[in-house]
XYZ file of C-alpha atoms in Angstrom:
527
model
C 0.521 -0.049 0.002
C 3.388 2.530 1.070
C 4.159 2.224 -2.406
C 0.920 2.275 -3.965
C 1.192 6.126 -1.954
C 4.707 6.914 -3.868
C 3.598 5.657 -6.467
C 2.436 8.916 -8.395
C 5.406 10.718 -7.162
C 7.159 8.356 -8.620
C 5.681 8.212 -12.362
C 6.093 12.265 -11.335
C 9.551 12.151 -11.324
C 10.732 9.451 -14.697
C 8.157 12.021 -16.814
C 8.614 15.782 -15.929
C 5.852 16.438 -19.175
C 3.172 15.936 -18.111
C 0.719 13.462 -20.830
C 4.420 12.475 -22.815
C 5.536 9.560 -22.767
C 8.287 8.849 -20.680
C 11.586 10.728 -22.215
C 13.677 8.883 -23.665
C 17.737 10.089 -23.831
C 18.816 9.610 -27.393
C 22.194 8.792 -27.956
C 24.164 10.436 -31.166
C 27.280 10.604 -31.607
C 29.085 13.027 -34.145
C 32.683 12.627 -35.464
C 33.870 15.924 -37.261
C 36.238 13.954 -39.448
C 38.135 16.027 -42.973
C 36.615 13.678 -46.004
C 36.467 13.077 -49.117
C 33.041 13.489 -50.760
C 32.100 14.936 -54.711
C 28.170 15.388 -54.617
C 28.078 17.595 -57.289
C 31.031 15.546 -59.207
C 33.689 17.770 -58.777
C 36.050 15.759 -55.987
C 36.852 18.214 -52.811
C 37.818 16.801 -49.228
C 35.126 18.616 -47.283
C 34.473 18.889 -43.661
C 31.825 15.606 -42.676
C 30.237 13.918 -39.768
C 30.603 10.026 -39.988
C 32.274 10.833 -43.185
C 29.466 11.461 -44.735
C 27.089 14.964 -46.250
C 24.569 15.505 -45.563
C 24.945 14.906 -42.331
C 23.386 11.407 -39.897
C 19.712 12.558 -39.631
C 19.491 12.827 -35.551
C 15.592 11.903 -34.407
C 14.146 11.330 -31.312
C 10.171 11.628 -30.279
C 8.654 14.616 -28.265
C 9.775 14.240 -24.055
C 13.145 12.711 -25.648
C 16.251 14.065 -24.624
C 18.916 14.657 -27.100
C 22.365 13.985 -26.623
C 24.914 14.348 -28.606
C 28.682 13.694 -28.034
C 31.369 15.552 -31.247
C 34.616 14.521 -31.498
C 36.778 17.156 -33.125
C 38.507 15.325 -35.446
C 39.660 17.277 -37.918
C 43.275 17.672 -39.305
C 43.503 19.621 -43.081
C 44.843 23.497 -42.148
C 43.356 24.564 -44.826
C 39.563 24.871 -43.220
C 38.775 25.764 -39.568
C 40.051 22.957 -37.141
C 37.337 24.068 -34.425
C 33.408 23.254 -34.385
C 30.459 24.286 -32.313
C 27.754 22.436 -33.190
C 24.000 24.553 -32.558
C 20.928 23.062 -33.069
C 18.953 25.620 -35.396
C 15.409 25.997 -34.097
C 15.728 22.873 -31.459
C 14.308 25.240 -28.121
C 17.176 24.788 -25.034
C 15.755 25.989 -21.673
C 17.907 28.417 -19.934
C 18.790 26.618 -17.068
C 20.378 24.212 -19.561
C 21.723 27.619 -22.170
C 25.184 26.549 -22.662
C 24.466 23.419 -24.298
C 23.059 25.873 -27.217
C 26.440 26.460 -29.227
C 26.658 29.605 -30.075
C 29.917 30.559 -29.933
C 30.966 33.714 -28.696
C 27.244 34.518 -27.710
C 26.731 31.178 -25.177
C 29.309 29.190 -25.079
C 33.904 28.446 -26.438
C 34.480 27.000 -29.401
C 36.236 23.165 -29.371
C 39.497 22.453 -31.240
C 41.246 19.035 -33.106
C 41.044 15.889 -30.406
C 38.871 16.749 -27.567
C 34.985 16.742 -27.810
C 31.802 18.075 -26.284
C 28.531 16.225 -25.507
C 25.398 18.518 -25.845
C 22.885 16.974 -23.931
C 18.709 18.656 -23.611
C 15.485 17.524 -23.166
C 13.113 18.416 -25.928
C 10.034 19.029 -24.024
C 7.358 18.761 -26.211
C 8.057 20.974 -28.573
C 8.111 19.129 -32.676
C 8.823 19.455 -35.716
C 11.705 20.061 -37.622
C 15.152 21.080 -37.468
C 18.977 21.404 -38.306
C 22.231 20.963 -36.890
C 25.088 22.812 -38.645
C 28.468 24.369 -37.208
C 27.766 28.130 -36.388
C 31.506 28.289 -36.424
C 32.301 30.815 -39.139
C 31.049 29.894 -42.527
C 32.613 26.274 -41.525
C 29.591 24.385 -42.241
C 29.405 25.044 -46.212
C 32.037 22.656 -46.394
C 29.391 20.224 -44.946
C 29.297 19.518 -41.472
C 25.358 20.245 -41.539
C 22.330 17.776 -41.053
C 18.482 17.263 -40.554
C 17.082 17.206 -37.178
C 13.473 15.468 -36.687
C 11.110 15.191 -33.485
C 8.770 13.476 -34.100
C 4.877 13.616 -32.173
C 3.300 10.043 -32.010
C -0.227 12.077 -31.336
C 0.903 14.229 -34.208
C -3.336 16.270 -34.504
C -2.118 16.388 -38.739
C -1.592 12.523 -38.665
C -4.951 11.815 -40.091
C -3.534 13.665 -43.675
C -0.640 11.762 -45.049
C 0.513 8.233 -44.227
C 4.297 7.469 -44.151
C 6.352 10.201 -42.856
C 9.661 8.906 -41.586
C 13.643 9.559 -43.059
C 12.852 8.660 -46.191
C 10.598 11.737 -46.408
C 13.147 14.113 -44.757
C 13.956 16.469 -47.724
C 17.567 18.752 -48.074
C 18.150 21.250 -50.410
C 21.918 23.136 -49.735
C 24.215 25.245 -51.851
C 28.417 24.402 -52.211
C 31.141 25.155 -53.226
C 34.223 23.488 -54.933
C 36.211 26.008 -53.076
C 36.938 25.839 -49.201
C 34.592 28.087 -46.707
C 38.122 29.379 -45.629
C 38.803 30.533 -49.138
C 35.440 32.082 -49.925
C 35.181 34.072 -47.280
C 39.000 36.017 -47.702
C 37.816 36.764 -51.060
C 34.094 38.040 -49.830
C 36.456 39.707 -47.326
C 38.660 40.985 -50.170
C 35.753 41.866 -53.048
C 32.581 42.228 -51.992
C 31.246 40.035 -52.945
C 29.855 36.770 -51.316
C 30.816 33.906 -53.305
C 27.754 32.358 -55.591
C 27.790 28.518 -55.046
C 28.827 26.546 -58.160
C 25.661 23.874 -57.346
C 22.634 23.832 -55.548
C 22.054 20.426 -54.364
C 18.704 17.853 -53.145
C 19.298 15.199 -50.644
C 22.757 15.852 -51.463
C 23.020 15.436 -54.466
C 23.461 18.147 -57.576
C 25.350 19.052 -60.773
C 27.028 22.199 -62.353
C 27.190 23.160 -66.019
C 30.230 21.835 -67.792
C 29.810 18.896 -64.918
C 30.076 14.891 -65.190
C 25.826 13.705 -65.016
C 25.652 12.759 -61.538
C 22.614 10.408 -60.759
C 20.233 12.856 -58.626
C 18.539 11.367 -56.044
C 15.092 9.911 -56.122
C 12.202 9.811 -53.871
C 10.015 6.562 -53.781
C 6.631 6.947 -53.056
C 4.166 4.459 -53.566
C 0.412 5.264 -56.000
C -2.486 5.879 -53.108
C -0.357 6.925 -50.246
C -0.073 10.085 -48.875
C 3.019 11.068 -47.490
C 4.859 13.858 -45.267
C 7.451 15.467 -47.022
C 10.308 17.507 -44.610
C 11.753 20.441 -46.604
C 14.602 21.516 -45.379
C 17.417 24.449 -46.412
C 20.928 24.124 -45.248
C 22.533 26.592 -46.842
C 24.744 28.657 -46.100
C 24.266 31.196 -48.100
C 21.239 30.346 -51.343
C 17.090 30.248 -51.264
C 15.286 27.585 -53.337
C 11.530 27.382 -54.315
C 10.780 24.030 -54.892
C 7.802 22.067 -56.406
C 6.875 18.963 -58.219
C 5.602 18.343 -61.500
C 2.369 17.667 -61.446
C 1.587 17.906 -58.258
C 0.286 19.663 -55.448
C 1.526 20.528 -51.903
C 0.377 20.980 -48.218
C 1.804 22.533 -46.073
C 1.403 21.822 -42.376
C 4.116 22.740 -40.812
C 6.283 26.077 -41.328
C 9.719 25.942 -38.356
C 8.089 23.097 -36.366
C 4.619 25.236 -35.940
C 1.760 22.902 -37.125
C -0.254 25.145 -39.880
C -3.945 24.728 -40.711
C -3.834 22.796 -43.976
C -2.593 25.494 -47.265
C -2.764 23.778 -50.303
C 0.467 24.883 -52.572
C 2.210 24.317 -55.552
C 5.419 25.608 -54.930
C 7.353 26.503 -51.748
C 10.179 29.239 -51.594
C 12.587 28.295 -48.427
C 15.130 31.177 -47.308
C 18.465 29.361 -45.493
C 18.154 28.144 -42.759
C 13.353 27.642 -42.826
C 11.976 24.742 -42.781
C 8.458 23.038 -44.045
C 6.600 19.956 -43.624
C 4.109 19.214 -46.889
C 1.895 16.558 -47.777
C 1.903 14.820 -51.645
C -0.309 12.180 -52.691
C 0.768 10.105 -55.218
C -2.306 10.073 -57.682
C -0.341 10.302 -61.190
C 0.561 8.099 -63.383
C 3.309 5.555 -62.459
C 6.339 7.095 -63.595
C 9.165 9.913 -62.805
C 8.652 13.279 -62.056
C 10.357 16.006 -61.590
C 11.335 17.579 -57.598
C 12.285 20.655 -58.962
C 15.141 22.963 -56.519
C 15.528 25.703 -58.079
C 18.137 28.067 -56.585
C 18.371 31.720 -55.673
C 21.896 33.314 -54.477
C 23.528 35.538 -56.013
C 24.736 36.574 -59.910
C 25.442 33.823 -62.173
C 27.941 35.435 -63.577
C 29.770 35.677 -61.255
C 30.247 31.472 -60.928
C 29.274 29.955 -64.424
C 29.299 26.657 -62.686
C 25.892 27.518 -61.685
C 23.206 26.592 -64.221
C 20.269 27.165 -62.181
C 17.792 24.597 -63.582
C 20.023 21.478 -62.721
C 19.240 21.725 -59.025
C 16.672 19.375 -58.531
C 15.829 15.044 -57.479
C 13.581 12.509 -58.482
C 9.868 11.546 -57.844
C 10.121 7.247 -58.040
C 6.919 5.976 -58.307
C 7.084 2.613 -57.567
C 6.667 1.010 -60.377
C 8.470 3.740 -62.802
C 12.057 2.598 -64.539
C 15.207 3.570 -63.127
C 15.500 6.616 -65.015
C 15.760 10.126 -65.379
C 12.000 12.306 -66.547
C 11.434 12.688 -69.651
C 9.593 16.127 -69.708
C 11.440 19.192 -69.744
C 13.608 21.109 -66.757
C 11.205 23.693 -65.526
C 11.499 26.122 -62.741
C 8.174 24.827 -61.981
C 5.238 27.313 -61.284
C 6.663 31.101 -60.667
C 7.115 32.347 -56.766
C 5.826 34.511 -56.499
C 2.923 33.725 -58.222
C -0.835 32.890 -58.025
C 0.052 28.747 -55.946
C 3.300 30.266 -54.270
C 3.288 29.703 -50.671
C 3.147 33.397 -49.138
C 4.485 34.115 -45.636
C 1.486 36.092 -44.877
C -0.744 33.473 -45.591
C 0.085 30.884 -42.949
C -1.877 29.754 -39.696
C -0.484 28.181 -37.008
C -2.366 25.571 -36.731
C -2.829 26.895 -32.680
C -3.173 29.919 -32.743
C -1.738 32.320 -30.212
C -2.276 36.048 -31.253
C 0.569 38.229 -30.596
C 1.269 40.142 -27.609
C 1.097 43.820 -27.123
C 5.211 45.287 -27.111
C 7.255 45.998 -24.187
C 9.820 47.322 -25.786
C 10.292 48.155 -29.617
C 13.362 48.049 -31.361
C 14.263 49.112 -35.295
C 16.582 47.085 -36.885
C 17.912 49.817 -39.946
C 20.251 46.728 -41.831
C 23.216 48.746 -44.588
C 26.218 47.729 -46.279
C 29.201 50.568 -45.737
C 30.569 51.806 -49.450
C 33.883 49.813 -49.905
C 34.209 48.018 -46.603
C 33.199 44.393 -46.112
C 31.172 44.433 -43.634
C 27.293 44.925 -42.518
C 25.878 46.578 -40.354
C 22.628 46.491 -38.345
C 21.882 50.536 -36.778
C 25.505 52.208 -38.138
C 27.052 48.528 -35.972
C 28.477 45.637 -37.735
C 29.077 42.684 -35.121
C 31.992 41.073 -34.359
C 32.402 38.181 -31.747
C 33.613 38.857 -28.575
C 36.955 37.806 -27.205
C 34.406 36.738 -23.891
C 30.629 34.760 -24.473
C 27.945 37.411 -23.593
C 26.512 34.225 -21.335
C 30.320 34.274 -19.072
C 30.023 37.953 -19.133
C 26.691 37.782 -17.568
C 27.906 35.464 -15.283
C 29.950 38.139 -14.315
C 27.636 40.233 -13.550
C 27.290 42.255 -17.249
C 23.463 43.380 -17.418
C 22.955 46.499 -19.109
C 23.366 47.662 -22.657
C 27.027 49.317 -22.008
C 28.063 46.309 -19.683
C 29.437 45.173 -23.799
C 30.863 46.442 -26.145
C 29.310 48.275 -28.864
C 30.640 45.824 -31.790
C 29.058 43.649 -29.797
C 25.446 44.956 -30.927
C 23.923 43.567 -27.660
C 20.541 44.721 -26.161
C 19.443 43.845 -22.615
C 16.173 43.613 -21.279
C 14.376 42.545 -18.690
C 12.434 38.999 -18.417
C 9.316 38.790 -19.353
C 8.947 41.232 -21.609
C 7.541 41.051 -25.098
C 10.074 42.938 -27.822
C 9.366 43.848 -31.002
C 11.735 44.665 -33.589
C 10.715 46.150 -37.065
C 13.161 45.881 -40.151
C 11.796 49.135 -42.588
C 10.358 48.611 -46.277
C 14.718 49.187 -48.013
C 14.058 48.863 -51.662
C 17.850 49.248 -52.330
C 19.104 46.230 -49.484
C 18.954 42.643 -50.873
C 17.089 39.878 -49.159
C 17.598 38.824 -44.673
C 16.499 35.886 -43.835
C 17.374 36.411 -39.864
C 17.414 33.526 -37.485
C 15.931 33.624 -33.741
C 17.818 31.312 -31.875
C 15.894 29.347 -29.140
C 12.761 30.863 -29.448
C 9.878 31.333 -32.199
C 8.706 35.031 -33.002
C 5.436 36.374 -34.238
C 5.561 37.696 -37.889
C 3.603 40.568 -36.938
C 3.979 41.743 -40.109
C 5.562 39.711 -43.446
C 7.916 41.053 -46.201
C 5.733 39.557 -48.792
C 2.101 41.666 -47.133
C 1.155 45.472 -46.229
C -1.846 43.696 -43.913
C -0.439 43.944 -40.015
C -1.991 40.537 -37.916
C -1.590 40.269 -34.228
C -4.170 37.499 -33.970
C -2.803 34.266 -35.405
C 0.353 35.057 -36.794
C 2.255 32.306 -37.841
C 5.143 31.952 -35.663
C 8.741 30.503 -36.307
C 12.594 31.071 -36.359
C 13.407 32.266 -39.660
C 11.912 35.109 -41.314
C 12.971 36.919 -44.756
C 13.820 40.659 -44.502
C 13.960 43.271 -47.406
C 11.988 46.053 -49.530
C 8.368 44.765 -48.311
C 9.193 45.512 -44.403
C 8.803 42.698 -41.640
C 7.441 43.438 -37.922
C 8.008 40.634 -35.355
C 7.611 40.372 -31.823
C 9.175 38.054 -28.871
C 9.054 36.925 -25.152
C 12.387 37.404 -22.576
C 10.289 35.239 -21.350
C 13.264 33.012 -21.935
C 16.472 34.128 -19.984
C 19.098 34.046 -21.747
C 21.510 35.746 -23.731
C 20.089 34.812 -28.145
C 21.915 35.756 -32.100
C 19.456 37.058 -33.702
C 20.890 37.473 -37.200
C 21.776 36.898 -41.189
C 21.321 33.411 -42.099
C 22.643 34.433 -45.085
C 26.234 32.694 -43.086
C 28.529 35.526 -45.638
C 26.575 38.714 -44.092
C 26.794 37.191 -41.156
C 30.906 36.599 -40.249
C 30.744 40.224 -41.653
C 29.045 41.213 -39.302
C 25.166 40.975 -40.000
C 24.420 39.525 -36.648
C 22.965 41.534 -33.207
C 22.198 39.645 -29.589
C 19.474 39.811 -27.859
C 19.376 39.504 -24.041
C 16.454 39.279 -21.537
C 16.546 38.478 -17.630
C 21.041 39.076 -16.413
C 19.259 38.149 -13.542
C 17.738 35.277 -13.953
C 20.199 33.340 -15.463
C 22.905 33.678 -13.144
C 20.049 32.557 -10.769
C 19.157 29.830 -12.970
C 22.343 28.714 -14.945
C 25.048 26.749 -13.493
C 27.933 25.147 -16.061
C 29.364 22.167 -15.737
C 33.084 22.095 -15.534
C 33.507 20.066 -19.381
C 31.980 23.527 -20.223
C 33.658 25.687 -17.728
C 37.072 24.261 -20.217
C 35.325 25.554 -23.282
C 37.516 28.613 -23.121
C 40.605 28.394 -22.165
C 41.384 25.920 -24.150
C 40.460 27.389 -26.915
C 42.312 30.676 -26.147
C 45.412 27.780 -25.655
C 44.689 27.238 -28.808
C 47.115 28.541 -31.473
C 45.544 30.900 -34.164
C 46.064 28.619 -37.418
C 43.903 25.199 -34.720
C 41.742 28.419 -33.808
């Protein structure tokens, strides 16, 4: 009888997330190595996890804990030898923020022949995410992959029959030169490197290159598939469609959406969408169009955007390319194109009124390879933001101007307005550790505070964008452009919420405390 009395308390301790199955620890090991690859047929050495590109898919269920041991085994000094892994879009609690992986904000990178283990409970979050190196533009060399958190009780499960690793789709830009060469070229010329090719599920072609096989996705007639489409690019937007098929969007950046039927989806760097596709066409092969947009093609004659594609292959169809022409698919923007302003969350949460207002004006000065927010280009500090907060930093003035750090009390609502800027290029801004309400999308003049989409990457450009988010999760969080060449040139900021609460809640382990001294002791060529 006594045991029965204590049973509820025991179950509560084992399951801190009511309504979920008992948490399972999902263990993964990523060995970061330099290895050969040729995703578009051009051979080079890259930075790879477990020797693959894209890297291993990390999967878990709602309520699980993700534990990822990263072993840095890099040896090629032509690329960065240190690393730090970020899990884009995955929420991390304040008391665990040291596992967030943002170099010089929440942690320091770690050098060759060392390891670090990231561990974080996933709580109630579900959806499509990705992991990558947050250090400089290192992930352009290949260090990137998907993270999927499944919901065993998905309220939209009735719309599809298949949702597994075979339905994860990635689009990515790819360079034949290393990221260090690309960044040096950008700093010298102000011209962001244009990729040599666009990849669909890790395969593609470049102009004049070999006829590398396109990645094929298998389907069976009459079956409905939930495809999780993730743009793991370092710069590029992709416009994705499937010949003769419609796409029903049901998720945006980890947020379930009211089903929305479209015929083409544009994703900017870092964005994700799930869509349902019904295999209802005659048995055959159909082009999956993954058309790249990122810079002036004249800056790289290897790039042929039309060669970015995959194949939807019905069971019973020959192992061959479609016989239909390669096209760019339906127009975007266009009558059937996905518009961010048309997305609605399945569970609407009105955007609260702001307590603080920021205006971010992005600008690239003439003859200088820097990007600025309100006249300031972000420069990573020598001492990470989190370390400074733990040591007592509590106000904007406690940080260098070039840290572009904005400090707010906990539990406040912040509104960030990006004014229309017809002379600027598009910037997909990403907020770490949180979602924001897109009160006004770049593609619309409508202000929506009733049921706007919540996501973590949204485009800023000539139409103007308004975002709102809360500081109910204290900590320093990166808020930056996901075109990583822009980010490396200064287009970033840090939002700090509740520094006093951070000091109360954050108690880092010794493994984390040792990262910065070890990194600082490395010779520059190993950093």
